[in-house]
CSV table of C-alpha atoms (C1' of nucleotides) in Angstrom, one decimal:
chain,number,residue,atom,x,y,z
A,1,UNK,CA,-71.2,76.0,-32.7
A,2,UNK,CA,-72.9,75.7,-36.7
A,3,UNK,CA,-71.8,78.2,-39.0
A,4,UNK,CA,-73.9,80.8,-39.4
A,5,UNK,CA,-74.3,82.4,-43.1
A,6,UNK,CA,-71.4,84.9,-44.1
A,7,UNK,CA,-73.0,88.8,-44.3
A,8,UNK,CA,-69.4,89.8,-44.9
A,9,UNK,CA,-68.3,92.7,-41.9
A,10,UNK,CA,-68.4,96.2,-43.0
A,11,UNK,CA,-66.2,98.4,-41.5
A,12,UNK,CA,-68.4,99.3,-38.6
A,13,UNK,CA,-68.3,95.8,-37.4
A,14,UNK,CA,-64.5,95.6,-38.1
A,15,UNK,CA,-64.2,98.3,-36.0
A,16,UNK,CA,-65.8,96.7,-33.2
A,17,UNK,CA,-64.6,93.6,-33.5
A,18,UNK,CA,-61.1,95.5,-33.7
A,19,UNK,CA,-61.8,97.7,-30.5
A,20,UNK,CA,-63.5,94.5,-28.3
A,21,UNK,CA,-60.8,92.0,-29.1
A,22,UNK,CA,-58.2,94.5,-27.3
A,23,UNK,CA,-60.8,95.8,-24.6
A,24,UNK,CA,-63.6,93.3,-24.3
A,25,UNK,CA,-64.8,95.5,-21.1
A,26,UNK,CA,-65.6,98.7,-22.8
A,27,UNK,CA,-69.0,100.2,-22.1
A,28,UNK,CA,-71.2,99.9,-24.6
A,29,UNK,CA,-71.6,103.3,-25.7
A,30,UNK,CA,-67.8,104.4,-25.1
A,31,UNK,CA,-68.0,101.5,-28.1
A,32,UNK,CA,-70.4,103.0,-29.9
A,33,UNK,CA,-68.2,106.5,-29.6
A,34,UNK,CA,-65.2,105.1,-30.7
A,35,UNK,CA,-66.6,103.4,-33.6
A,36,UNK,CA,-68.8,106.2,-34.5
A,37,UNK,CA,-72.6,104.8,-34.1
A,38,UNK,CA,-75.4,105.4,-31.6
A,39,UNK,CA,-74.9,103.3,-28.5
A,40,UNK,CA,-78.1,101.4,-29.6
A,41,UNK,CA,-76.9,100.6,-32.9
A,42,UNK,CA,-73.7,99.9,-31.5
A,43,UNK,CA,-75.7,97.2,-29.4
A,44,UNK,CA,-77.4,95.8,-32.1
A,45,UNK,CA,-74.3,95.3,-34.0
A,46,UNK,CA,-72.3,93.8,-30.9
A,47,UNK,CA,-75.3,91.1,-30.9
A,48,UNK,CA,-75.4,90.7,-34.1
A,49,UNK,CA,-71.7,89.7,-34.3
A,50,UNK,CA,-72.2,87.0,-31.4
A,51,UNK,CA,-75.3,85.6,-33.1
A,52,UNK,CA,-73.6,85.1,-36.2
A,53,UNK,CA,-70.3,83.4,-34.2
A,54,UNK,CA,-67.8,86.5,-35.5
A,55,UNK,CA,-67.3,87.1,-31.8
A,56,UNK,CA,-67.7,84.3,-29.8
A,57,UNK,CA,-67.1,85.0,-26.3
A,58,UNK,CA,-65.1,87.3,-23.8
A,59,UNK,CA,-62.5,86.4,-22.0
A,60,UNK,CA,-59.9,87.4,-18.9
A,61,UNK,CA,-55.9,87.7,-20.2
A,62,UNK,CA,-54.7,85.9,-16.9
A,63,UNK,CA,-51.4,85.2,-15.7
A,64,UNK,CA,-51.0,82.5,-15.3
A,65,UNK,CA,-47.9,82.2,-12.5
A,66,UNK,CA,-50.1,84.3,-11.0
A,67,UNK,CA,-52.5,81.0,-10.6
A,68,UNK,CA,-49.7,78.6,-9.4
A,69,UNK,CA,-48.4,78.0,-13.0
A,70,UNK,CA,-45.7,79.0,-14.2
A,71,UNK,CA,-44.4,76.6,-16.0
A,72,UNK,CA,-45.7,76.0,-19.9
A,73,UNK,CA,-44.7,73.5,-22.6
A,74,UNK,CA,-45.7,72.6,-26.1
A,75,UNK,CA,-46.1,68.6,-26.4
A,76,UNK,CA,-46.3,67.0,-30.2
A,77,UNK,CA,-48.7,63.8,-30.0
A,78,UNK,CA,-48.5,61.3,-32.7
A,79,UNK,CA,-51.6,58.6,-32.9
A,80,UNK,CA,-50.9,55.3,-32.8
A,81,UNK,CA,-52.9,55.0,-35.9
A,82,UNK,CA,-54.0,57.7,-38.1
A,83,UNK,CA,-57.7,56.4,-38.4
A,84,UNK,CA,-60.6,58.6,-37.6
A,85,UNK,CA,-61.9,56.3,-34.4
A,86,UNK,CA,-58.6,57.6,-33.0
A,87,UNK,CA,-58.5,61.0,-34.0
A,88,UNK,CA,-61.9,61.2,-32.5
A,89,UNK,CA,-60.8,59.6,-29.3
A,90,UNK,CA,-57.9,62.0,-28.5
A,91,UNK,CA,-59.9,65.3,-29.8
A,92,UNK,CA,-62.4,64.4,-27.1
A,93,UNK,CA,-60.5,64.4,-24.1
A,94,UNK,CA,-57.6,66.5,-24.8
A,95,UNK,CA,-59.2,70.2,-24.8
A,96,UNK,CA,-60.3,69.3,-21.0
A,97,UNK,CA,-57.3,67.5,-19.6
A,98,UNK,CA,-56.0,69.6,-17.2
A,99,UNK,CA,-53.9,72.3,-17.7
A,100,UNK,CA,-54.5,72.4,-21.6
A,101,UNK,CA,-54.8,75.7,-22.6
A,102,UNK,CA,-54.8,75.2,-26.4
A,103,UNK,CA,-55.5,72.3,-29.1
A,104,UNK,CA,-54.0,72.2,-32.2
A,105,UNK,CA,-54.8,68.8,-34.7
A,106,UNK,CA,-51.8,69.5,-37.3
A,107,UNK,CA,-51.4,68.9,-40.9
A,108,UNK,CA,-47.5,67.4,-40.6
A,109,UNK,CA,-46.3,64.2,-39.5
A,110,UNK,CA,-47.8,65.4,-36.0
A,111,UNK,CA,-50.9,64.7,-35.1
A,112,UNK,CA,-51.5,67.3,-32.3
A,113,UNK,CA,-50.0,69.6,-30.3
A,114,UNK,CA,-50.9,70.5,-26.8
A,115,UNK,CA,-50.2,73.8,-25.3
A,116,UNK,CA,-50.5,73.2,-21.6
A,117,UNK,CA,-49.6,75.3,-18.7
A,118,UNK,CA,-48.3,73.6,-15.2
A,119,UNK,CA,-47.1,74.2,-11.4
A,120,UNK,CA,-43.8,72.5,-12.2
A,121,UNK,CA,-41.7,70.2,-14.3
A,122,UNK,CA,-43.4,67.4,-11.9
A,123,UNK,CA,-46.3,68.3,-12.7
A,124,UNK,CA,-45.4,68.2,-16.4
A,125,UNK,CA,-44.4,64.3,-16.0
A,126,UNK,CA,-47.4,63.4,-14.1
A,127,UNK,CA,-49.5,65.4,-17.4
A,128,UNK,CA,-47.8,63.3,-19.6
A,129,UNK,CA,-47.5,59.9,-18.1
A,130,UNK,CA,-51.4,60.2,-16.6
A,131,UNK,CA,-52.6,61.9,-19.2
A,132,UNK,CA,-51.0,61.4,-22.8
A,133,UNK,CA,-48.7,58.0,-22.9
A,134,UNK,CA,-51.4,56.0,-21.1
A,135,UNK,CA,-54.3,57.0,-23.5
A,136,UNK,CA,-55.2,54.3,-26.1
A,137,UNK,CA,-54.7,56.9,-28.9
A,138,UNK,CA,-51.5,58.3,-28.3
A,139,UNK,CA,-48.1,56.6,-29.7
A,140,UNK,CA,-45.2,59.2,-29.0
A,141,UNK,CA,-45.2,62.5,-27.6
A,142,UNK,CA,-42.7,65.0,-27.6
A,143,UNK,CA,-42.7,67.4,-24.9
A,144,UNK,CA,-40.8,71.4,-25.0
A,145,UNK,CA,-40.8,74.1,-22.8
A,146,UNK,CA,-41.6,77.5,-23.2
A,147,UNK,CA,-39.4,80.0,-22.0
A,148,UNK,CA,-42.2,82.8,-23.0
A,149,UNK,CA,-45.0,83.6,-24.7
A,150,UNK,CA,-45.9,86.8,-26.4
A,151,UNK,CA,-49.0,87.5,-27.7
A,152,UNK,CA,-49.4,89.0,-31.1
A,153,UNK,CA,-52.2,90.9,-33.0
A,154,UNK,CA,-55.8,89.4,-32.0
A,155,UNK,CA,-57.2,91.4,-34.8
A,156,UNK,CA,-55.1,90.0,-37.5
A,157,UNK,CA,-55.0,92.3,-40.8
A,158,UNK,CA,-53.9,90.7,-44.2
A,159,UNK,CA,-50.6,91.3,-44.5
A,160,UNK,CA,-49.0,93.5,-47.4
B,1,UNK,CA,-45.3,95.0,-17.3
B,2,UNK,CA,-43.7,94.9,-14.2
B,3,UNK,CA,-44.2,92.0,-11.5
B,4,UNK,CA,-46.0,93.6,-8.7
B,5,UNK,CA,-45.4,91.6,-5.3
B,6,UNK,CA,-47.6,88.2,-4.6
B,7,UNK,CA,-50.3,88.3,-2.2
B,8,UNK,CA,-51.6,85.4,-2.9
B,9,UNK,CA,-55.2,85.1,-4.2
B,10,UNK,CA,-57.8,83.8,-1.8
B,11,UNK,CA,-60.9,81.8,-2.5
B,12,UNK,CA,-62.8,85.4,-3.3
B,13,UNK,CA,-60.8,86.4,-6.2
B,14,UNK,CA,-60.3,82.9,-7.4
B,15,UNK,CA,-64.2,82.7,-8.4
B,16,UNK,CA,-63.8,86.2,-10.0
B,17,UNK,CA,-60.9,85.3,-11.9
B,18,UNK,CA,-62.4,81.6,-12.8
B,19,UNK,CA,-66.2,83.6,-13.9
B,20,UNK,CA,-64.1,86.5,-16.0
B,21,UNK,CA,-62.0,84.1,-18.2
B,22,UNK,CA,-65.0,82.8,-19.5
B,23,UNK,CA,-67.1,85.4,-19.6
B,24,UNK,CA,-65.2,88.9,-19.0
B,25,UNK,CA,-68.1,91.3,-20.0
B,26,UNK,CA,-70.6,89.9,-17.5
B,27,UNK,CA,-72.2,93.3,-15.0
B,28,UNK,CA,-70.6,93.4,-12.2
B,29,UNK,CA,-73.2,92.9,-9.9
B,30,UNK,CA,-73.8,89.8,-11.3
B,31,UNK,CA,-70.2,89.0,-11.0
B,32,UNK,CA,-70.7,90.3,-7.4
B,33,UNK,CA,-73.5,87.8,-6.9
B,34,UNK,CA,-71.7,85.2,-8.7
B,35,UNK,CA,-69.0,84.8,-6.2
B,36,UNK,CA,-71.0,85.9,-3.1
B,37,UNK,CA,-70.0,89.3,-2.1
B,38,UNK,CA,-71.3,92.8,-2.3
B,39,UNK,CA,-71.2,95.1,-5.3
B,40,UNK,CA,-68.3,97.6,-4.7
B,41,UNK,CA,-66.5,94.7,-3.0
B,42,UNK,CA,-66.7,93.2,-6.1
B,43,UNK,CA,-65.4,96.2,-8.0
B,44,UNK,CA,-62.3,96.9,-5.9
B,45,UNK,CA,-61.5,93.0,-6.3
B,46,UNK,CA,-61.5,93.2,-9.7
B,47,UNK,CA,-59.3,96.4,-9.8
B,48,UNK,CA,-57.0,94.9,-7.9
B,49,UNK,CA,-56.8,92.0,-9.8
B,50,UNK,CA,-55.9,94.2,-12.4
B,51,UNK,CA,-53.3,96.0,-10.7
B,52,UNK,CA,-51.5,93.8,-9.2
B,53,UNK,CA,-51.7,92.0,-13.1
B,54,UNK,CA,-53.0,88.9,-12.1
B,55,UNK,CA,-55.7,90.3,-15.2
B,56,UNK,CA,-54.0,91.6,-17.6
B,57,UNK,CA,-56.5,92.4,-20.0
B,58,UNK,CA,-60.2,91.6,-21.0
B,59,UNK,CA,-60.5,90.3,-25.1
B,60,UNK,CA,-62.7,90.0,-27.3
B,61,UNK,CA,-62.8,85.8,-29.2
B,62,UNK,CA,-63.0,86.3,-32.9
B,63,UNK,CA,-63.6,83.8,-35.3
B,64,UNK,CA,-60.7,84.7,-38.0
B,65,UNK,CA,-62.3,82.6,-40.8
B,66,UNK,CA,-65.3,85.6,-41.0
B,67,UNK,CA,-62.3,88.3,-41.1
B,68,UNK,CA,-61.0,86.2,-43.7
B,69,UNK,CA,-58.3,84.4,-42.5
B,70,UNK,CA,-59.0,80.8,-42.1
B,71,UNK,CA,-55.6,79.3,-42.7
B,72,UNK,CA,-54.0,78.9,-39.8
B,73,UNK,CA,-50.4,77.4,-39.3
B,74,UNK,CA,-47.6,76.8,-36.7
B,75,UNK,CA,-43.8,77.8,-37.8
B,76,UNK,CA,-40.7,76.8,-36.1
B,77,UNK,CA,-37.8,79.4,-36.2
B,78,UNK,CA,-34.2,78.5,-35.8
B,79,UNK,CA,-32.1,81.4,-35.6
B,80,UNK,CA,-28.6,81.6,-36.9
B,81,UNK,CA,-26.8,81.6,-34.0
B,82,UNK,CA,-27.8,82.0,-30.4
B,83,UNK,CA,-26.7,85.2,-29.6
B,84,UNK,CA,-28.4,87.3,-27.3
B,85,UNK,CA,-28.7,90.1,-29.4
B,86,UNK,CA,-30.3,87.7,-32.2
B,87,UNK,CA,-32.6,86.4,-29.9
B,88,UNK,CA,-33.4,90.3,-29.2
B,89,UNK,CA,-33.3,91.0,-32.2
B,90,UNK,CA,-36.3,88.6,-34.3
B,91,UNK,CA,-38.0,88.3,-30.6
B,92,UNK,CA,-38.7,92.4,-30.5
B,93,UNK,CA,-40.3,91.9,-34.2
B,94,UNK,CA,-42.2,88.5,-34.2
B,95,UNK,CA,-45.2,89.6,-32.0
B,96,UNK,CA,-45.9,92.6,-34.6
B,97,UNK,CA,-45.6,90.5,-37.9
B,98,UNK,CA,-49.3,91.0,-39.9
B,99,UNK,CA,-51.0,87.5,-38.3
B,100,UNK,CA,-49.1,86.8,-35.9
B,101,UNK,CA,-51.4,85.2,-32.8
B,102,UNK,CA,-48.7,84.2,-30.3
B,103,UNK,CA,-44.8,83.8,-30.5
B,104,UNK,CA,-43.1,80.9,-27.5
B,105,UNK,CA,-39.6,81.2,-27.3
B,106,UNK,CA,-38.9,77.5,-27.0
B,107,UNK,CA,-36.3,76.1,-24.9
B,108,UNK,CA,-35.9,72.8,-27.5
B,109,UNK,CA,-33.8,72.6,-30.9
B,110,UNK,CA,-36.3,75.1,-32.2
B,111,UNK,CA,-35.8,78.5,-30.8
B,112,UNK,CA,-39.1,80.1,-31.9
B,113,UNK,CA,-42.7,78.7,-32.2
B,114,UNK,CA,-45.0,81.3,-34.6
B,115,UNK,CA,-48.5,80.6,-34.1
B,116,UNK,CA,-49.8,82.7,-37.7
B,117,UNK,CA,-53.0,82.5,-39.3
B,118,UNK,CA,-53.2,84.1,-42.9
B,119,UNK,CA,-55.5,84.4,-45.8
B,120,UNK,CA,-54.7,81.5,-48.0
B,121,UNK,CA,-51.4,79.3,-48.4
B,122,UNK,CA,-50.2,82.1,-50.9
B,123,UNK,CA,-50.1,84.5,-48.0
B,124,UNK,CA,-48.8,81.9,-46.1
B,125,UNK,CA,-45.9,81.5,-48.2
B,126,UNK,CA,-45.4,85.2,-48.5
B,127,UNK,CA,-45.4,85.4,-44.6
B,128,UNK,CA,-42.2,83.3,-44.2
B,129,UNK,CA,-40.3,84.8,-47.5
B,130,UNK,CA,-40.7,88.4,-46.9
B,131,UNK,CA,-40.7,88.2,-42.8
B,132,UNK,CA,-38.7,85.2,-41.9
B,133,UNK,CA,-36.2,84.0,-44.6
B,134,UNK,CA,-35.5,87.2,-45.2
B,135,UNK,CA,-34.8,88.4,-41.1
B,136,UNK,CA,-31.2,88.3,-40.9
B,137,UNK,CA,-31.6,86.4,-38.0
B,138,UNK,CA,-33.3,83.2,-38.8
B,139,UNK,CA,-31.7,80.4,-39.9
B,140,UNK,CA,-34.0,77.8,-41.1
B,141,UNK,CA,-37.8,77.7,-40.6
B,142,UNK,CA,-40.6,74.7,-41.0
B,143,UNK,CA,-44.3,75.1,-41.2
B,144,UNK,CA,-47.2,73.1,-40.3
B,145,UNK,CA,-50.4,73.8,-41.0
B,146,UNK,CA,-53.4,73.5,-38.7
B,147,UNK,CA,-56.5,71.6,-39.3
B,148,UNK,CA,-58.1,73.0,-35.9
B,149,UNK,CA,-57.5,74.7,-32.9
B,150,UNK,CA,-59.5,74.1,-29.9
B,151,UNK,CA,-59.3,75.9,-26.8
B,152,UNK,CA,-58.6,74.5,-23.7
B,153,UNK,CA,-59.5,75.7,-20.2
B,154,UNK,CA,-58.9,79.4,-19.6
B,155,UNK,CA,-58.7,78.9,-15.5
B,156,UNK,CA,-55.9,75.6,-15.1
B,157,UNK,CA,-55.8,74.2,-12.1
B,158,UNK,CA,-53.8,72.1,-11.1
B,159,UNK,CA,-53.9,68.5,-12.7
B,160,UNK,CA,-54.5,65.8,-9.5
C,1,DC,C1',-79.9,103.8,-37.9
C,2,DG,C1',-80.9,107.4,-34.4
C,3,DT,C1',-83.8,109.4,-30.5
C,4,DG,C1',-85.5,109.5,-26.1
C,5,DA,C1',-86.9,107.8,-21.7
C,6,DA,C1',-87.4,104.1,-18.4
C,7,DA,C1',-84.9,100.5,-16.1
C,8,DA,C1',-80.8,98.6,-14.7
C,9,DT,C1',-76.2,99.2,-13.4
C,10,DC,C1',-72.0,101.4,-11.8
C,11,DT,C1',-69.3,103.6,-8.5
C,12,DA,C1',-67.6,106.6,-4.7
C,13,DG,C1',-67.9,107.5,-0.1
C,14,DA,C1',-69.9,106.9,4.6
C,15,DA,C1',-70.8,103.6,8.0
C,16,DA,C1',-70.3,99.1,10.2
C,17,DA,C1',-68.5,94.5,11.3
D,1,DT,C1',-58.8,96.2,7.1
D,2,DT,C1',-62.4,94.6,4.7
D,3,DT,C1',-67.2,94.6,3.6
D,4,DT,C1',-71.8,96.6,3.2
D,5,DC,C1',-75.1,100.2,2.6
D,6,DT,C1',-76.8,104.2,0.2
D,7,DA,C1',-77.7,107.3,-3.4
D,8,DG,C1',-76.4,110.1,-7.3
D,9,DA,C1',-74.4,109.5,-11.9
D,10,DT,C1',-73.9,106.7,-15.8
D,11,DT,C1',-75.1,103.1,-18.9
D,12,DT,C1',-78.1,99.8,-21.0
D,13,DT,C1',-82.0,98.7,-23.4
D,14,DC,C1',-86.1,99.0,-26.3
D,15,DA,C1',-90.2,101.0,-28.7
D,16,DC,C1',-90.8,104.2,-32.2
D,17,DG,C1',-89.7,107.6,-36.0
DNA sequence: CGTGAAAATCTAGAAAA
DNA sequence: TTTTCTAGATTTTCACG
């Protein structure tokens, strides 16, 4: 996904991008209503936005106990070796493993954390043994459960 | 949002909920067609689905870095003690802090995992002085950055 | 960026499996 | 009950001003 130039987002597209990242499933011109444009401009501007990678997909809010899993955890990776073959080998695989929800290659001492999502605490072993200790890359992993997860602003404002 | 009973989903609303995570503002006729059923069918599944909260919302992806926050970090929160009413007490404010993404109460060491992306490491380090050192319920705090967060899937299923 | 009109889609209700 | 059919209302979309 290449970085498209940076026309910086004037407040018609914030307000889009503000209204669509809490209601992805609005119609187009209750949009274009709310943010105070004709529907076809609104359009244009919605497309525009994707093209340029501002907004770069739509997506359900599942639950996901609803799905069979109830159970998440956070698990810190750390490489074997800090060298990029290695970094390159783990990124590759570990956004599809199964259950993975989210990604995260850290700054600290480490390397990744996995935010996965499970049927059960077996299932969690099984992640971890099949998945994370047997993979070349990995040295130690750490793995925490999640008693809950809230979700904050997904149209994050500088704060004051 | 309360916990409406568990019918448990069949193979129909499955495919609707596997098609929407990745792509929640698609018609819904094609949705319809998609998963093999007619129209309307189509449209009282996904109400339902909604309903019974199995969906609980539809979002928009945004690419922070073009609303000008491209620092992203991780902070763990340990609270002075682990009352119940401190717990209440930072958990009823952390999903509202400017840049928060998501909060995890953790069941580890570290009672609270802040997933935060800000402007620049000056609002970074303005984030945890003037929101979490200075909450009269959080002990000690520890911040990683992030080099880069990759999603993983949207629909888990369970690992084999 | 807005207007207008054609095309596509949405949606409720009646009928059927 | 659940799904499909049908048709009127709404929405999407694009050429043009």
């Amino acid at each position: 996904m290449p970085k498209i130039p940076q026309p910086p987002l004037d407040e018609v597209d914030r307000s889009i991008v503000r209204v669509l990242a809490q209601n992805a499933r609005i119609a187009n011109n209750a949009l274009a209503d709310e943010v105070g444009v004709a529907a076809s401009t609104c359009l244009a501007r919605v497309r525009s936005l994707r093209d340029r990678g501002v907004i770069r997909g739509f997506q359900a809010d599942v639950d996901l106990s609803a799905l069979g899993m109830p159970l998440q955890a956070m698990i810190s990776v750390r490489l074997r070796a800090h060298t990029r073959e290695q970094n390159e080998s783990f990124r590759s695989v570990a956004p599809g493993l199964p259950g993975v929800l989210e990604v995260f290659h850290m700054a600290g001492s480490d390397d990744y954390l996995l935010h996965v999502a499970v049927a059960d605490s077996d299932a969690l072993r099984d992640f971890v043994v099949d998945h994370l200790t047997t993979h070349p890359a990995v040295g130690q992993t750490q793995t925490n459960l999640i008693f809950e997860r809230m979700a904050g602003s997904r149209f994050p404002e500088p704060g004051r």
